[in-house]
mmCIF file with all atom_site columns, C-alpha atoms in Angstrom:
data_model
loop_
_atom_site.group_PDB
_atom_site.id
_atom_site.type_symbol
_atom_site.label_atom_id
_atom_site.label_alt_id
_atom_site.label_comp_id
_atom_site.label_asym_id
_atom_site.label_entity_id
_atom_site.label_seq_id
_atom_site.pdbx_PDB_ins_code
_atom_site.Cartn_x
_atom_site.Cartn_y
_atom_site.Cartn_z
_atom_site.occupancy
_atom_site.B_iso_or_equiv
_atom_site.pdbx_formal_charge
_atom_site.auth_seq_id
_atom_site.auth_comp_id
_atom_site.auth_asym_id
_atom_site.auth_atom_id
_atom_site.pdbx_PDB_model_num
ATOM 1   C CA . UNK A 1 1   ? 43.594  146.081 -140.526 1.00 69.00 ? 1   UNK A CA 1
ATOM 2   C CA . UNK A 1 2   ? 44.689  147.343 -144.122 1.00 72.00 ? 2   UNK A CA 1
ATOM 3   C CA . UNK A 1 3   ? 47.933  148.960 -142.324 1.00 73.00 ? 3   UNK A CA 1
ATOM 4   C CA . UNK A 1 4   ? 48.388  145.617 -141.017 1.00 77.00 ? 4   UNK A CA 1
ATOM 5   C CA . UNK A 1 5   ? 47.863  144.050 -144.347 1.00 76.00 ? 5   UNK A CA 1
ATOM 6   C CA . UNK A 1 6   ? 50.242  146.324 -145.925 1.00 69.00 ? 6   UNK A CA 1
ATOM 7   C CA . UNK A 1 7   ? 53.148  146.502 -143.295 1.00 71.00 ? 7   UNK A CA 1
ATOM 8   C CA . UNK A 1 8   ? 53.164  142.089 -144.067 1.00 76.00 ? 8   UNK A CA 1
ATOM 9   C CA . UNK A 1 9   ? 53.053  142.844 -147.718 1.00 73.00 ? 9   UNK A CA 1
ATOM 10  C CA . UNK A 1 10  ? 56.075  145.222 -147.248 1.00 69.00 ? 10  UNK A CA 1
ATOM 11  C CA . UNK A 1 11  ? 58.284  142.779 -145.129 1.00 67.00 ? 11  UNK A CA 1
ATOM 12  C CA . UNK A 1 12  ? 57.489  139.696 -147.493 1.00 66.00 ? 12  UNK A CA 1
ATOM 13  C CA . UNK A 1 13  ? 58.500  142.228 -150.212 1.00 62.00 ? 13  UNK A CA 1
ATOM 14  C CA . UNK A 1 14  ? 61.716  143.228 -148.277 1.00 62.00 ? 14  UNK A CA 1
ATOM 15  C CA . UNK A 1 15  ? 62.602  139.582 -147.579 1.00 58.00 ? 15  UNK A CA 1
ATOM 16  C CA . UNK A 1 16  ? 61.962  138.685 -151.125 1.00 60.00 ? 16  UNK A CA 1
ATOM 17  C CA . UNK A 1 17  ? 63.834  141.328 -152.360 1.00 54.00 ? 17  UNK A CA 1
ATOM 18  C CA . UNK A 1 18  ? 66.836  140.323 -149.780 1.00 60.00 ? 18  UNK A CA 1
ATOM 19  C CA . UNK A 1 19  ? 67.559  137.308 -152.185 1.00 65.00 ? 19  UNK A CA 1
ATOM 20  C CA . UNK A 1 20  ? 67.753  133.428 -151.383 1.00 77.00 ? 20  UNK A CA 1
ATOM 21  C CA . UNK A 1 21  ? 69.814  132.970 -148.538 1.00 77.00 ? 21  UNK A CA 1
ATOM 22  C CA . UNK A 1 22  ? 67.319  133.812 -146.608 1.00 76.00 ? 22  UNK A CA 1
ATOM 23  C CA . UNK A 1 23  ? 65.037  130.832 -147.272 1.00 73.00 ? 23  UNK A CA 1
ATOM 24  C CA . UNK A 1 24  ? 68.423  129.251 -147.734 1.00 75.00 ? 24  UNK A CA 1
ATOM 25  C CA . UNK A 1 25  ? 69.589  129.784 -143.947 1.00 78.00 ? 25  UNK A CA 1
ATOM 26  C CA . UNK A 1 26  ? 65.478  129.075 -142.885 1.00 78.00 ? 26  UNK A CA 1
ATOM 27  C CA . UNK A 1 27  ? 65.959  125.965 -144.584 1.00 80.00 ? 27  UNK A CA 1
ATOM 28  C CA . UNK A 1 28  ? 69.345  124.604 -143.114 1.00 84.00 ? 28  UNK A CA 1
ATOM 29  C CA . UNK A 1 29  ? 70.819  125.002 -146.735 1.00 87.00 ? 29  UNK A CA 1
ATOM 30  C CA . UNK A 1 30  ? 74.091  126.893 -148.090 1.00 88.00 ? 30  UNK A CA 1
ATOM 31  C CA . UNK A 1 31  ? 74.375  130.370 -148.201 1.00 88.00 ? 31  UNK A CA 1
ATOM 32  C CA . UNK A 1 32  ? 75.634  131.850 -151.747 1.00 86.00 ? 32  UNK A CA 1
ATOM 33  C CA . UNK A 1 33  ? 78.860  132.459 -149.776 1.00 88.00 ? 33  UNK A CA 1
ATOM 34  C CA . UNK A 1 34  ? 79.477  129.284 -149.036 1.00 89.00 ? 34  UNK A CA 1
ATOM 35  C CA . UNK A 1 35  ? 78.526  127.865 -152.904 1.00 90.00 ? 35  UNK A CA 1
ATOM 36  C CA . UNK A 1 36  ? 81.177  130.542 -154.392 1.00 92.00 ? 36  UNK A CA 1
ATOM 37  C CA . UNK A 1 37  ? 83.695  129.406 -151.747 1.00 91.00 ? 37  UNK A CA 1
ATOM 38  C CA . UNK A 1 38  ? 82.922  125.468 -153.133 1.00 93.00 ? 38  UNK A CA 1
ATOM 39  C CA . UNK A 1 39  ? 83.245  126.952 -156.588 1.00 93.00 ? 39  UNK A CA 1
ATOM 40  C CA . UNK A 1 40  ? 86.307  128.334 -156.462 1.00 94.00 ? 40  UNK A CA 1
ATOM 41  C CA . UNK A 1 41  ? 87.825  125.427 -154.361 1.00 95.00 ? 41  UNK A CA 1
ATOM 42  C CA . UNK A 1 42  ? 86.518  123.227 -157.100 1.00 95.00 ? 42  UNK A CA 1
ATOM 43  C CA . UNK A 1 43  ? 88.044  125.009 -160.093 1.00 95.00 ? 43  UNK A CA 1
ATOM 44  C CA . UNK A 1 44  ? 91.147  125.560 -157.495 1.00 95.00 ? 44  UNK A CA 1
ATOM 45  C CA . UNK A 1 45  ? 91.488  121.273 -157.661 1.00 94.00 ? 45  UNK A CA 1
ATOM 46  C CA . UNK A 1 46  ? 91.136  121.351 -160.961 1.00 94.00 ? 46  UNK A CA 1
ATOM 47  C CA . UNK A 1 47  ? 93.586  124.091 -162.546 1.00 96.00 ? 47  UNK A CA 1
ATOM 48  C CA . UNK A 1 48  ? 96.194  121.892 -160.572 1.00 97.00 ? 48  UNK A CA 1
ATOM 49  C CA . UNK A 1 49  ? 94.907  118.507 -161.551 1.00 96.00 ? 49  UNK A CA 1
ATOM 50  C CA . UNK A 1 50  ? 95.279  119.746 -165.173 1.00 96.00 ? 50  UNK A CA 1
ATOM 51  C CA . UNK A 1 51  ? 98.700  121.184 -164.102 1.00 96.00 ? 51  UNK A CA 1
ATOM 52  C CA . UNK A 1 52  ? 99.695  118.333 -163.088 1.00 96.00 ? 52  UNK A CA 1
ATOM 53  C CA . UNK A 1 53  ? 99.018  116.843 -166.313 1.00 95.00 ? 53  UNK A CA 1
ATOM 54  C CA . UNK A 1 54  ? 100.713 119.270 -168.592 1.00 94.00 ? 54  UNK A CA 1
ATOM 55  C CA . UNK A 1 55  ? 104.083 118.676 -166.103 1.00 95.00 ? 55  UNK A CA 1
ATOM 56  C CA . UNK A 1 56  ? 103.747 115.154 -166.759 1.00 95.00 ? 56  UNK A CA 1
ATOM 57  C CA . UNK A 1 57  ? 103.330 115.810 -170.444 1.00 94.00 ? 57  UNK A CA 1
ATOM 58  C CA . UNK A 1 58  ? 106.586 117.676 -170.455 1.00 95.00 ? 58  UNK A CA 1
ATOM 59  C CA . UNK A 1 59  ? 108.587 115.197 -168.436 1.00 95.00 ? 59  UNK A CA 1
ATOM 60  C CA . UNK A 1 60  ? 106.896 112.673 -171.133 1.00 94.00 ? 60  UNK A CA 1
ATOM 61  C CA . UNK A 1 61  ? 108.389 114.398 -174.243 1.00 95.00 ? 61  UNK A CA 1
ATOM 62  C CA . UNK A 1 62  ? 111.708 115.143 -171.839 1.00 95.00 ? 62  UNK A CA 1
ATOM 63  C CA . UNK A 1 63  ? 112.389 111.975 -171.852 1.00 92.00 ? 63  UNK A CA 1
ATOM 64  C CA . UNK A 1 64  ? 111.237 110.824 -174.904 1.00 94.00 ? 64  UNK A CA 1
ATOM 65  C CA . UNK A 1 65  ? 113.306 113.584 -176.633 1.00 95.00 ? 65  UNK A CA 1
ATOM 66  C CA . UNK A 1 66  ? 116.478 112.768 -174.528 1.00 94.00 ? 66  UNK A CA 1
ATOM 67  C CA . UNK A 1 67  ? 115.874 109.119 -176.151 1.00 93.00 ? 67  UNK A CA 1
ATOM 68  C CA . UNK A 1 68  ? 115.547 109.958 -179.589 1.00 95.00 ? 68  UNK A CA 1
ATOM 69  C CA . UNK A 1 69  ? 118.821 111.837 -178.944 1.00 94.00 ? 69  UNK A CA 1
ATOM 70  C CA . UNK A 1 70  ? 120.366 108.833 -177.210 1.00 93.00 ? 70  UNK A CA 1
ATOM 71  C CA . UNK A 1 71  ? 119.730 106.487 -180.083 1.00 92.00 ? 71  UNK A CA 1
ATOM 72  C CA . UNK A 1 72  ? 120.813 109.004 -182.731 1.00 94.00 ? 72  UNK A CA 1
ATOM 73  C CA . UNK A 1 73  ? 124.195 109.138 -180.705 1.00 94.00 ? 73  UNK A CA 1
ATOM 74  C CA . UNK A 1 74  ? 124.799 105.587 -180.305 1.00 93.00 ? 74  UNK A CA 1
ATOM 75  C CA . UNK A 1 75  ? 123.825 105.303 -184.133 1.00 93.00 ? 75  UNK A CA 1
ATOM 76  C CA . UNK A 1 76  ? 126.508 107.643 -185.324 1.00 94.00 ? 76  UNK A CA 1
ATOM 77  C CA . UNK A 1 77  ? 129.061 105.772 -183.029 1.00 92.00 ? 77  UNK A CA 1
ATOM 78  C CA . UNK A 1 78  ? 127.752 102.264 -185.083 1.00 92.00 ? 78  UNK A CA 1
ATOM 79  C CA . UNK A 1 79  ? 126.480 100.437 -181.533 1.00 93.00 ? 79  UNK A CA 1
ATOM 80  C CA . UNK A 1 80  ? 124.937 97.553  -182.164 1.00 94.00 ? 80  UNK A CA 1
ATOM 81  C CA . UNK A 1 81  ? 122.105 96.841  -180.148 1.00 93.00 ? 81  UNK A CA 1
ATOM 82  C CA . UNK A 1 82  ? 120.600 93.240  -179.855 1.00 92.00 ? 82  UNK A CA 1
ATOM 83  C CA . UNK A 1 83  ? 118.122 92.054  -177.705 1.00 92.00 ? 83  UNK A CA 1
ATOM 84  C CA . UNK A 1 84  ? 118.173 89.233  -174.981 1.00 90.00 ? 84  UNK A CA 1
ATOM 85  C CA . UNK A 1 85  ? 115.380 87.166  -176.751 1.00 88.00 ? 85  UNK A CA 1
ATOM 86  C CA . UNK A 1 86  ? 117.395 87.380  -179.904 1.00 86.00 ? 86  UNK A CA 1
ATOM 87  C CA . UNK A 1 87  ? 120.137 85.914  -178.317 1.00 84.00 ? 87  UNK A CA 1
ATOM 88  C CA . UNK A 1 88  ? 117.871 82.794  -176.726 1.00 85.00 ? 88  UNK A CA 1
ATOM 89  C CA . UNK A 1 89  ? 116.944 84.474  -173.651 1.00 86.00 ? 89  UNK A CA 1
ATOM 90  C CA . UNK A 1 90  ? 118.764 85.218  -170.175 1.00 89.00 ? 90  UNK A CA 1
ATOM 91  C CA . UNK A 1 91  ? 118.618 82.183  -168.080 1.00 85.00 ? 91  UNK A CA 1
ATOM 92  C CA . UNK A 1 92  ? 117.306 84.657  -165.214 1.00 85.00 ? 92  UNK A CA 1
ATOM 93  C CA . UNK A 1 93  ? 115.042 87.576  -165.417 1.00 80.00 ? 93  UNK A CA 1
ATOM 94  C CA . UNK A 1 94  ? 116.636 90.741  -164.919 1.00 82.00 ? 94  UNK A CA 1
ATOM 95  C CA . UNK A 1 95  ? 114.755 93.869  -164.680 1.00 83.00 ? 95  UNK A CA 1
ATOM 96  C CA . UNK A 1 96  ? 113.962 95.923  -168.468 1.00 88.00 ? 96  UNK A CA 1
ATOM 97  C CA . UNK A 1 97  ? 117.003 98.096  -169.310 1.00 92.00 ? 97  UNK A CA 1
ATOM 98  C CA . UNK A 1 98  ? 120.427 98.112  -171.025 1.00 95.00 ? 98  UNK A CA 1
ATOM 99  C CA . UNK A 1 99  ? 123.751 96.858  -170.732 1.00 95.00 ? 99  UNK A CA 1
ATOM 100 C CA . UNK A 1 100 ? 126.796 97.035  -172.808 1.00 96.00 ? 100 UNK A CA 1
ATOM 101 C CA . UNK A 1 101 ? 128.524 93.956  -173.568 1.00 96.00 ? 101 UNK A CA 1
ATOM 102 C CA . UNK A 1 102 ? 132.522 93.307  -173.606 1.00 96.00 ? 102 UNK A CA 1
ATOM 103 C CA . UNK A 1 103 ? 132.451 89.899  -174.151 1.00 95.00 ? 103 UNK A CA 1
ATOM 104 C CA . UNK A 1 104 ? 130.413 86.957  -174.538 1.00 94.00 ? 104 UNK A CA 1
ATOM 105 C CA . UNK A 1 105 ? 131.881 83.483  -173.992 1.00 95.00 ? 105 UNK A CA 1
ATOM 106 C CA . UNK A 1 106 ? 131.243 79.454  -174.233 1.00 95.00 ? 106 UNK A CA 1
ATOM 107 C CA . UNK A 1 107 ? 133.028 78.999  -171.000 1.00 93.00 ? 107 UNK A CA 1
ATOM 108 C CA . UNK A 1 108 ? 132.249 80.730  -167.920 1.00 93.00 ? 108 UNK A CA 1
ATOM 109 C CA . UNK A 1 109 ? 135.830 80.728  -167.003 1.00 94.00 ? 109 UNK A CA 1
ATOM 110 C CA . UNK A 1 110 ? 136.878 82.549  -169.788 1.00 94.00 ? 110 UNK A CA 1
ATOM 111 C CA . UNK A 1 111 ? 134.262 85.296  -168.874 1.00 94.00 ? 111 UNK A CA 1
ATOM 112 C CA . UNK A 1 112 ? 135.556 85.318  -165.398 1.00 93.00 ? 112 UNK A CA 1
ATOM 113 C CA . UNK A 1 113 ? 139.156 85.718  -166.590 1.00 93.00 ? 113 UNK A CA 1
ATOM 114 C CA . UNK A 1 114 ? 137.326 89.281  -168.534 1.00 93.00 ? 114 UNK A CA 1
ATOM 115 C CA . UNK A 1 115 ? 135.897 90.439  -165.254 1.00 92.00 ? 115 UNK A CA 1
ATOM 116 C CA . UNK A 1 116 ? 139.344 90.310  -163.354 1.00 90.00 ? 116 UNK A CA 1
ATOM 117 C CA . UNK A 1 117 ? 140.831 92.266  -166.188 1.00 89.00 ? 117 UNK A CA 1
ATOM 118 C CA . UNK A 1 118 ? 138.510 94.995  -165.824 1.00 89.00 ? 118 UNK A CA 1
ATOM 119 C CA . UNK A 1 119 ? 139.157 95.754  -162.631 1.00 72.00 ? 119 UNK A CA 1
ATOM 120 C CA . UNK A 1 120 ? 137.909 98.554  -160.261 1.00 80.00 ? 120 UNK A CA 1
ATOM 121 C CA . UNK A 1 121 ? 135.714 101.625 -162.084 1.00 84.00 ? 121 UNK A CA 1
ATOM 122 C CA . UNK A 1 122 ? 132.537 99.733  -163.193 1.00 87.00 ? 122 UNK A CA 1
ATOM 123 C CA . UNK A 1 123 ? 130.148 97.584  -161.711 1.00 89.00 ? 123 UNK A CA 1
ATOM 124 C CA . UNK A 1 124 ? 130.585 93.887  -163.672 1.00 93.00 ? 124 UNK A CA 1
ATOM 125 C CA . UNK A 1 125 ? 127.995 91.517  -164.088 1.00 92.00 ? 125 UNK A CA 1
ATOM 126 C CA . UNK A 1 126 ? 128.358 87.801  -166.213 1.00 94.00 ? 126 UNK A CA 1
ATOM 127 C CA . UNK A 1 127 ? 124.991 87.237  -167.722 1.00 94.00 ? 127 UNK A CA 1
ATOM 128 C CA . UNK A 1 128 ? 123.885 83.502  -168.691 1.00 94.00 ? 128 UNK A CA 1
ATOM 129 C CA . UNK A 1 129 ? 121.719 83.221  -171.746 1.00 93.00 ? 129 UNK A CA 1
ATOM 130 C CA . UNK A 1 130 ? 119.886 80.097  -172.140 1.00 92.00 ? 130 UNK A CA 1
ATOM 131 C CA . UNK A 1 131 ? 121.754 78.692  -175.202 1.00 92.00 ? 131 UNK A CA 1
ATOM 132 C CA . UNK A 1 132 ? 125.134 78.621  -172.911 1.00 92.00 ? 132 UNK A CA 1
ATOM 133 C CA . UNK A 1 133 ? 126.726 81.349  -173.689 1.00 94.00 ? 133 UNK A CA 1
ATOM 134 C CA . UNK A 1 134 ? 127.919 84.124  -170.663 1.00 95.00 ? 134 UNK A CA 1
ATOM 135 C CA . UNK A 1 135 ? 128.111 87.351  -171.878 1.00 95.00 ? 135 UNK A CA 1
ATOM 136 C CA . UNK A 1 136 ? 130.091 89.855  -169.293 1.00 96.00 ? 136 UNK A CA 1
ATOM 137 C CA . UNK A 1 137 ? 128.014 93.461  -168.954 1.00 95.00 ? 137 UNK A CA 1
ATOM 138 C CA . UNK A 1 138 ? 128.696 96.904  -167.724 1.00 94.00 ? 138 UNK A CA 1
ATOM 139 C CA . UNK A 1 139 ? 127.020 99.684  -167.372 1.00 92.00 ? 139 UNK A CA 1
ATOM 140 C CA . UNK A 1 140 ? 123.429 98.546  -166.415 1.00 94.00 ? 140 UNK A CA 1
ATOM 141 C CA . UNK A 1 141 ? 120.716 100.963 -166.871 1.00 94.00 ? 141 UNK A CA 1
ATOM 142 C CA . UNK A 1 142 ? 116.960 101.288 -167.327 1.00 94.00 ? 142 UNK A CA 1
ATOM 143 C CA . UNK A 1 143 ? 117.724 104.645 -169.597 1.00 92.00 ? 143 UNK A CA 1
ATOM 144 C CA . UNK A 1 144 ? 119.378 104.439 -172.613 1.00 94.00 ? 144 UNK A CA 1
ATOM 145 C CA . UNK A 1 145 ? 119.794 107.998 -172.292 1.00 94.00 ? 145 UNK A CA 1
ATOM 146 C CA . UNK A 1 146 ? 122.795 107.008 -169.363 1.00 93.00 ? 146 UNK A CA 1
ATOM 147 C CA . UNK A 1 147 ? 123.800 104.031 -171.668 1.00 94.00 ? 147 UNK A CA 1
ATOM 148 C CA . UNK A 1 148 ? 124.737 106.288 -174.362 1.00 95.00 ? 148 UNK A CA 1
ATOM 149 C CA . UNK A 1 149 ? 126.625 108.485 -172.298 1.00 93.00 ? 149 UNK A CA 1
ATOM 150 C CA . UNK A 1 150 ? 128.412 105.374 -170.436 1.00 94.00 ? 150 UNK A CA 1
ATOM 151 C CA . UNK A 1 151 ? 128.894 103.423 -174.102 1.00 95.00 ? 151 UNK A CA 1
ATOM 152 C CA . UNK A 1 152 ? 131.052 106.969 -175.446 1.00 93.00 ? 152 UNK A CA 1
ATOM 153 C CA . UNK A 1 153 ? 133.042 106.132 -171.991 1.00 91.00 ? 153 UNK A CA 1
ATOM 154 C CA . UNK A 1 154 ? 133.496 102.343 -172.393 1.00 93.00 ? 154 UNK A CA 1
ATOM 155 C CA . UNK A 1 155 ? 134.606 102.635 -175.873 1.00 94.00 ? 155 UNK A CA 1
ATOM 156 C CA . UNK A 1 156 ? 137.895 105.013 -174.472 1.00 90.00 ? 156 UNK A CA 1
ATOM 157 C CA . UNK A 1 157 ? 138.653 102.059 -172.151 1.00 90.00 ? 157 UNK A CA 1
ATOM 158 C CA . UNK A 1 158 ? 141.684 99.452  -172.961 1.00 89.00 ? 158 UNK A CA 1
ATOM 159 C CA . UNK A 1 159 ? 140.137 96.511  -172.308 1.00 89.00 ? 159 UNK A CA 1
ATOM 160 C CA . UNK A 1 160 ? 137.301 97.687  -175.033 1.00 91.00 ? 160 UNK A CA 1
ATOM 161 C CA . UNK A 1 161 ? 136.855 95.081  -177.918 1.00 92.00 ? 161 UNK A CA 1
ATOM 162 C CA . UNK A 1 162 ? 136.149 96.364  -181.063 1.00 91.00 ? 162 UNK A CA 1
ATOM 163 C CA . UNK A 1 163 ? 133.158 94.528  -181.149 1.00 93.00 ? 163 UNK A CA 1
ATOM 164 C CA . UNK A 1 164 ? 131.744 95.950  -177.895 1.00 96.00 ? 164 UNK A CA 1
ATOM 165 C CA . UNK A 1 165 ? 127.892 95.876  -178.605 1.00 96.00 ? 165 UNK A CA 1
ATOM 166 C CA . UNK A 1 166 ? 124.422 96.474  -176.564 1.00 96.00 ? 166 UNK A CA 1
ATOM 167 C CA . UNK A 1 167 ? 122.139 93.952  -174.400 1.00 96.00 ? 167 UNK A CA 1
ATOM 168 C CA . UNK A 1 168 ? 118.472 94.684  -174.397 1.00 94.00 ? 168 UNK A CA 1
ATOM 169 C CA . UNK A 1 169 ? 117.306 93.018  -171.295 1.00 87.00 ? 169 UNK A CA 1
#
């Protein structure tokens, strides 16, 4: 009976001994494998979701560095940038972005006379502002980073005023 006694002792010693995932598998539950492969496929989603982050960060200052750069440039060249609700407003919405104007007129006549004149090259849009006037635009963009670029461009052109400014839609 005592050898019997002792040989149980030993095996509940040796089972003890063997760690958790015994009583772990018993119960149904996770073995430690299975909680360090979690683990590291948890830290795994992480490190990238903090990645991704950091890349957006830098495409953030990218950008916001190209524009700082953008308006120093168009600065040094004197642009003059106004903005539609200065002006009275657009008398449609147009989506946020930039334009450079050529001309701005009473008559929308006169504004389609500037259009013809430009010719092929650039796209040409006459913009209505709500106090009448029709101001003829080239060079639409959302950046002002591809403004600035297209404004050194415009101002080369022959058909450039000398009082070629900027539209802040």
């Amino acid at each position: 009976m005592m050898k019997r006694q002792v040989l149980i002792l030993l095996v509940l010693c040796a089972v003890a001994v063997s760690g958790c995932d015994f009583f772990r598998a018993l119960a149904g539950r996770p073995l430690s494998a299975d909680i360090q492969a979690k683990r590291e496929k948890m830290e795994f989603a992480l490190r990238q979701k903090e990645q991704r982050r950091l890349d957006s960060l830098d495409r953030v200052r990218k950008v916001e560095s190209d524009s700082l750069a953008a308006v120093s440039r168009l600065s040094e060249l004197s642009a003059v940038i106004l903005e539609a609700g200065s002006l009275g407003g657009l008398a449609q919405d147009t989506a946020p972005g930039y334009s450079i104007v050529v001309g701005s007129f009473k008559n929308a006549a006169n504004a389609e006379k500037l259009v013809n004149r430009i010719g092929e090259g650039y796209e040409v849009a006459v913009k209505a502002f709500k106090n009448g006037m029709y101001a003829v635009t080239l060079c639409e963009s959302p950046s002002i980073v591809q403004l600035a670029a297209d404004y050194e461009n415009i101002l080369n052109e022959k058909f450039c005023p000398s009082d070629v400014w900027i539209l802040k839609n």
